[in-house]
Amino acid sequence: MPAKRWAAPALLALSLPLLAPLTGPTPPAAAASSVPLEEITTVTTQVAFGLRRPTAIAAPDDGTDRLLITEKRGTVRVYHPDTGLDATPIIDITSSVDETGNERGLLGIALPPDFTESQDLYLAYTALPDGAVTLARYSLDDAQLEPLLSQEHAEYSNHNGGQITFGTDGNLYMSIGDGGGSGDPFDSGQRVDTLLGKILRIDVSRTCGDLAYCVPEDNPFVGVEGARDEIWMYGGRNPWRFSFDHEDGSMWIADVGQGRWEEINHIKPGQQAGANLGWSCYEGLEVFDEAQCDPGAAYTEPIFTYSPYTGSCAVIGGQVYHGEDYADLVGGTYIATDYCSSIVWALREDGAGGYTSAQLGEMPTQVTAFGATPSGELYVVNDLPGGLHRVAFERRTPTCHIAYTTQTWGTGMTVDLTITNTGTTPIDGWTLRFPLAAGQSIISDWNTDLVQGGDVVTATNAPYNASIAPGQSVTMGYLAEHTGDTSMPTRFTLNNDTCAVDG
């Protein structure tokens, strides 16, 4: 299904003549799990301690079962499930890394298809002396670091991006943030004469002319006057983590928001080249800076957004699960989290052009990155106190159920919610949280103490309906105005537990 695209406000969107498919055949996608997301929870087990601000994970497909974990200061540590975390780094490039500021340092690691033979790998870091975002090749055989590409990034220490990975076409993809500061001060997102605010695509297996790499000829801006050939996508704010689903070649991009919206984009092959992620015309689905909106641009709409009113602050993009251990539960499901709230977000295509989403419990505090073993099992690292955690999933019966009825007219709507305790223990005091559709604003409520913050509604029990015995229900409701979208939320949590939902 092609990615949805939308125009700048009051402007007619024009198609970009820049779309090109990924090269090479795409394998058919494996069957996705049919278990409802609200019946799944996440379980993590810490397997290593003592990491110093870990930032990324790579898993060599060489039969060693080891994980390579980058640390912000410029070191790479090895973890093995039998022997644990090695005390001595396998890589130390601290003399080349600028780790000043919270977001600078060694940020990414990627293993090429020929890693087992070549023993070369790739690192993304902010380099001394001025924090330039740098891509380099590192040889494990002779401990040599060879910088390949550099983007100046001296003014601000934040928004460096730093994700690197190899796509299904064998090319290396890299994200770089918009240059930092607040509000895209350099207007980098919509400019194509800079690598700031972009996802790049280059061929690191060859050299071309004065470049230490080659630019694929089908990159969308090759030959465009004033544009950087390396650009694959633009309009990013700080796409800290993105990944490929190697089953179908699609890209999942988590772009950290300014302060109102965190967003996740899912872009299929054939829609990737030249895709405009919107920043800083858009933040999420809302206009952020109309001066950056171009009447000739087509913007790629995120498939999922959430606001910081959940206690969140920065989306941490993950991966689509394709392992064997939990395929019956989360096969084909994209798993992500947030650095501050630790909520586990799960997204799954619904087969009708849309997506289902749910909260699957929580991760450890301050997760910075996901990694997957060659067999598809997931790990995460967290920033402080610095650990490695194995990720598992369990099926559970939801302890709450939400049913609703609505009446809509003109610009108004009423919603009645029935909250049922489907667990085995009484609920004594409850808080129900759910997001509203864009343009909906609550005017009044009944049988609850309700507060709306951004898109998030927090409804707390009234004194007379605080207790819900097992199998029993309470009702509440609200009157809202809308701007045309009268859809109901698809996810609810009751006392932080995910509820089953029907209309």
mmCIF file with all atom_site columns, N, CA and C in Angstrom, residues 4 77 87 115 128 167 180 190 232 248-249 262 274 367 371 374 420 426 463:
data_model
loop_
_atom_site.group_PDB
_atom_site.id
_atom_site.type_symbol
_atom_site.label_atom_id
_atom_site.label_alt_id
_atom_site.label_comp_id
_atom_site.label_asym_id
_atom_site.label_entity_id
_atom_site.label_seq_id
_atom_site.pdbx_PDB_ins_code
_atom_site.Cartn_x
_atom_site.Cartn_y
_atom_site.Cartn_z
_atom_site.occupancy
_atom_site.B_iso_or_equiv
_atom_site.pdbx_formal_charge
_atom_site.auth_seq_id
_atom_site.auth_comp_id
_atom_site.auth_asym_id
_atom_site.auth_atom_id
_atom_site.pdbx_PDB_model_num
ATOM 1  N N  . LYS A 1 4   ? 0.710   7.244   2.603  1.00 0.00 ? 4   LYS A N  1
ATOM 2  C CA . LYS A 1 4   ? -0.179  8.387   2.460  1.00 0.00 ? 4   LYS A CA 1
ATOM 3  C C  . LYS A 1 4   ? 0.664   9.647   2.343  1.00 0.00 ? 4   LYS A C  1
ATOM 4  N N  . ARG A 1 77  ? 32.103  -2.549  23.076 1.00 0.00 ? 77  ARG A N  1
ATOM 5  C CA . ARG A 1 77  ? 32.267  -3.699  23.968 1.00 0.00 ? 77  ARG A CA 1
ATOM 6  C C  . ARG A 1 77  ? 31.603  -4.926  23.341 1.00 0.00 ? 77  ARG A C  1
ATOM 7  N N  . ALA A 1 87  ? 35.448  -7.030  29.594 1.00 0.00 ? 87  ALA A N  1
ATOM 8  C CA . ALA A 1 87  ? 35.898  -5.824  30.294 1.00 0.00 ? 87  ALA A CA 1
ATOM 9  C C  . ALA A 1 87  ? 36.679  -4.899  29.374 1.00 0.00 ? 87  ALA A C  1
ATOM 10 N N  . PHE A 1 115 ? 31.150  -8.720  6.262  1.00 0.00 ? 115 PHE A N  1
ATOM 11 C CA . PHE A 1 115 ? 31.886  -8.517  7.505  1.00 0.00 ? 115 PHE A CA 1
ATOM 12 C C  . PHE A 1 115 ? 32.705  -9.743  7.910  1.00 0.00 ? 115 PHE A C  1
ATOM 13 N N  . LEU A 1 128 ? 36.195  14.956  16.919 1.00 0.00 ? 128 LEU A N  1
ATOM 14 C CA . LEU A 1 128 ? 37.016  16.065  17.373 1.00 0.00 ? 128 LEU A CA 1
ATOM 15 C C  . LEU A 1 128 ? 37.626  16.766  16.156 1.00 0.00 ? 128 LEU A C  1
ATOM 16 N N  . GLY A 1 167 ? 20.963  -1.488  3.892  1.00 0.00 ? 167 GLY A N  1
ATOM 17 C CA . GLY A 1 167 ? 19.641  -1.807  3.388  1.00 0.00 ? 167 GLY A CA 1
ATOM 18 C C  . GLY A 1 167 ? 19.617  -3.114  2.628  1.00 0.00 ? 167 GLY A C  1
ATOM 19 N N  . GLY A 1 180 ? 20.644  20.891  15.186 1.00 0.00 ? 180 GLY A N  1
ATOM 20 C CA . GLY A 1 180 ? 20.472  21.220  16.586 1.00 0.00 ? 180 GLY A CA 1
ATOM 21 C C  . GLY A 1 180 ? 19.837  22.567  16.820 1.00 0.00 ? 180 GLY A C  1
ATOM 22 N N  . GLN A 1 190 ? 14.208  21.246  5.122  1.00 0.00 ? 190 GLN A N  1
ATOM 23 C CA . GLN A 1 190 ? 13.669  21.340  3.765  1.00 0.00 ? 190 GLN A CA 1
ATOM 24 C C  . GLN A 1 190 ? 14.702  21.754  2.727  1.00 0.00 ? 190 GLN A C  1
ATOM 25 N N  . TRP A 1 232 ? 18.897  10.623  0.411  1.00 0.00 ? 232 TRP A N  1
ATOM 26 C CA . TRP A 1 232 ? 17.859  9.640   0.062  1.00 0.00 ? 232 TRP A CA 1
ATOM 27 C C  . TRP A 1 232 ? 16.484  10.146  0.485  1.00 0.00 ? 232 TRP A C  1
ATOM 28 N N  . ASP A 1 248 ? 10.412  -7.154  3.684  1.00 0.00 ? 248 ASP A N  1
ATOM 29 C CA . ASP A 1 248 ? 9.743   -6.490  2.571  1.00 0.00 ? 248 ASP A CA 1
ATOM 30 C C  . ASP A 1 248 ? 10.469  -5.241  2.076  1.00 0.00 ? 248 ASP A C  1
ATOM 31 N N  . GLY A 1 249 ? 11.611  -4.900  2.675  1.00 0.00 ? 249 GLY A N  1
ATOM 32 C CA . GLY A 1 249 ? 12.378  -3.754  2.222  1.00 0.00 ? 249 GLY A CA 1
ATOM 33 C C  . GLY A 1 249 ? 11.863  -2.412  2.698  1.00 0.00 ? 249 GLY A C  1
ATOM 34 N N  . GLU A 1 262 ? 5.904   13.200  18.887 1.00 0.00 ? 262 GLU A N  1
ATOM 35 C CA . GLU A 1 262 ? 6.876   12.212  18.441 1.00 0.00 ? 262 GLU A CA 1
ATOM 36 C C  . GLU A 1 262 ? 6.240   11.444  17.289 1.00 0.00 ? 262 GLU A C  1
ATOM 37 N N  . GLY A 1 274 ? 13.572  10.223  -2.201 1.00 0.00 ? 274 GLY A N  1
ATOM 38 C CA . GLY A 1 274 ? 13.052  11.587  -2.269 1.00 0.00 ? 274 GLY A CA 1
ATOM 39 C C  . GLY A 1 274 ? 11.915  11.868  -1.328 1.00 0.00 ? 274 GLY A C  1
ATOM 40 N N  . VAL A 1 367 ? 15.977  3.704   27.553 1.00 0.00 ? 367 VAL A N  1
ATOM 41 C CA . VAL A 1 367 ? 16.479  2.897   26.442 1.00 0.00 ? 367 VAL A CA 1
ATOM 42 C C  . VAL A 1 367 ? 16.947  3.830   25.326 1.00 0.00 ? 367 VAL A C  1
ATOM 43 N N  . GLY A 1 371 ? 18.552  -3.765  19.189 1.00 0.00 ? 371 GLY A N  1
ATOM 44 C CA . GLY A 1 371 ? 19.366  -4.583  18.311 1.00 0.00 ? 371 GLY A CA 1
ATOM 45 C C  . GLY A 1 371 ? 18.710  -5.939  18.149 1.00 0.00 ? 371 GLY A C  1
ATOM 46 N N  . PRO A 1 374 ? 21.079  -12.378 14.633 1.00 0.00 ? 374 PRO A N  1
ATOM 47 C CA . PRO A 1 374 ? 20.826  -12.889 13.283 1.00 0.00 ? 374 PRO A CA 1
ATOM 48 C C  . PRO A 1 374 ? 19.544  -13.709 13.184 1.00 0.00 ? 374 PRO A C  1
ATOM 49 N N  . THR A 1 420 ? -14.981 -2.054  32.208 1.00 0.00 ? 420 THR A N  1
ATOM 50 C CA . THR A 1 420 ? -15.236 -3.319  32.897 1.00 0.00 ? 420 THR A CA 1
ATOM 51 C C  . THR A 1 420 ? -13.942 -3.895  33.446 1.00 0.00 ? 420 THR A C  1
ATOM 52 N N  . PRO A 1 426 ? -10.213 -6.693  42.834 1.00 0.00 ? 426 PRO A N  1
ATOM 53 C CA . PRO A 1 426 ? -10.959 -5.424  42.780 1.00 0.00 ? 426 PRO A CA 1
ATOM 54 C C  . PRO A 1 426 ? -10.053 -4.262  42.404 1.00 0.00 ? 426 PRO A C  1
ATOM 55 N N  . PRO A 1 463 ? -15.677 10.169  43.308 1.00 0.00 ? 463 PRO A N  1
ATOM 56 C CA . PRO A 1 463 ? -15.682 9.506   44.620 1.00 0.00 ? 463 PRO A CA 1
ATOM 57 C C  . PRO A 1 463 ? -16.649 8.331   44.711 1.00 0.00 ? 463 PRO A C  1
#
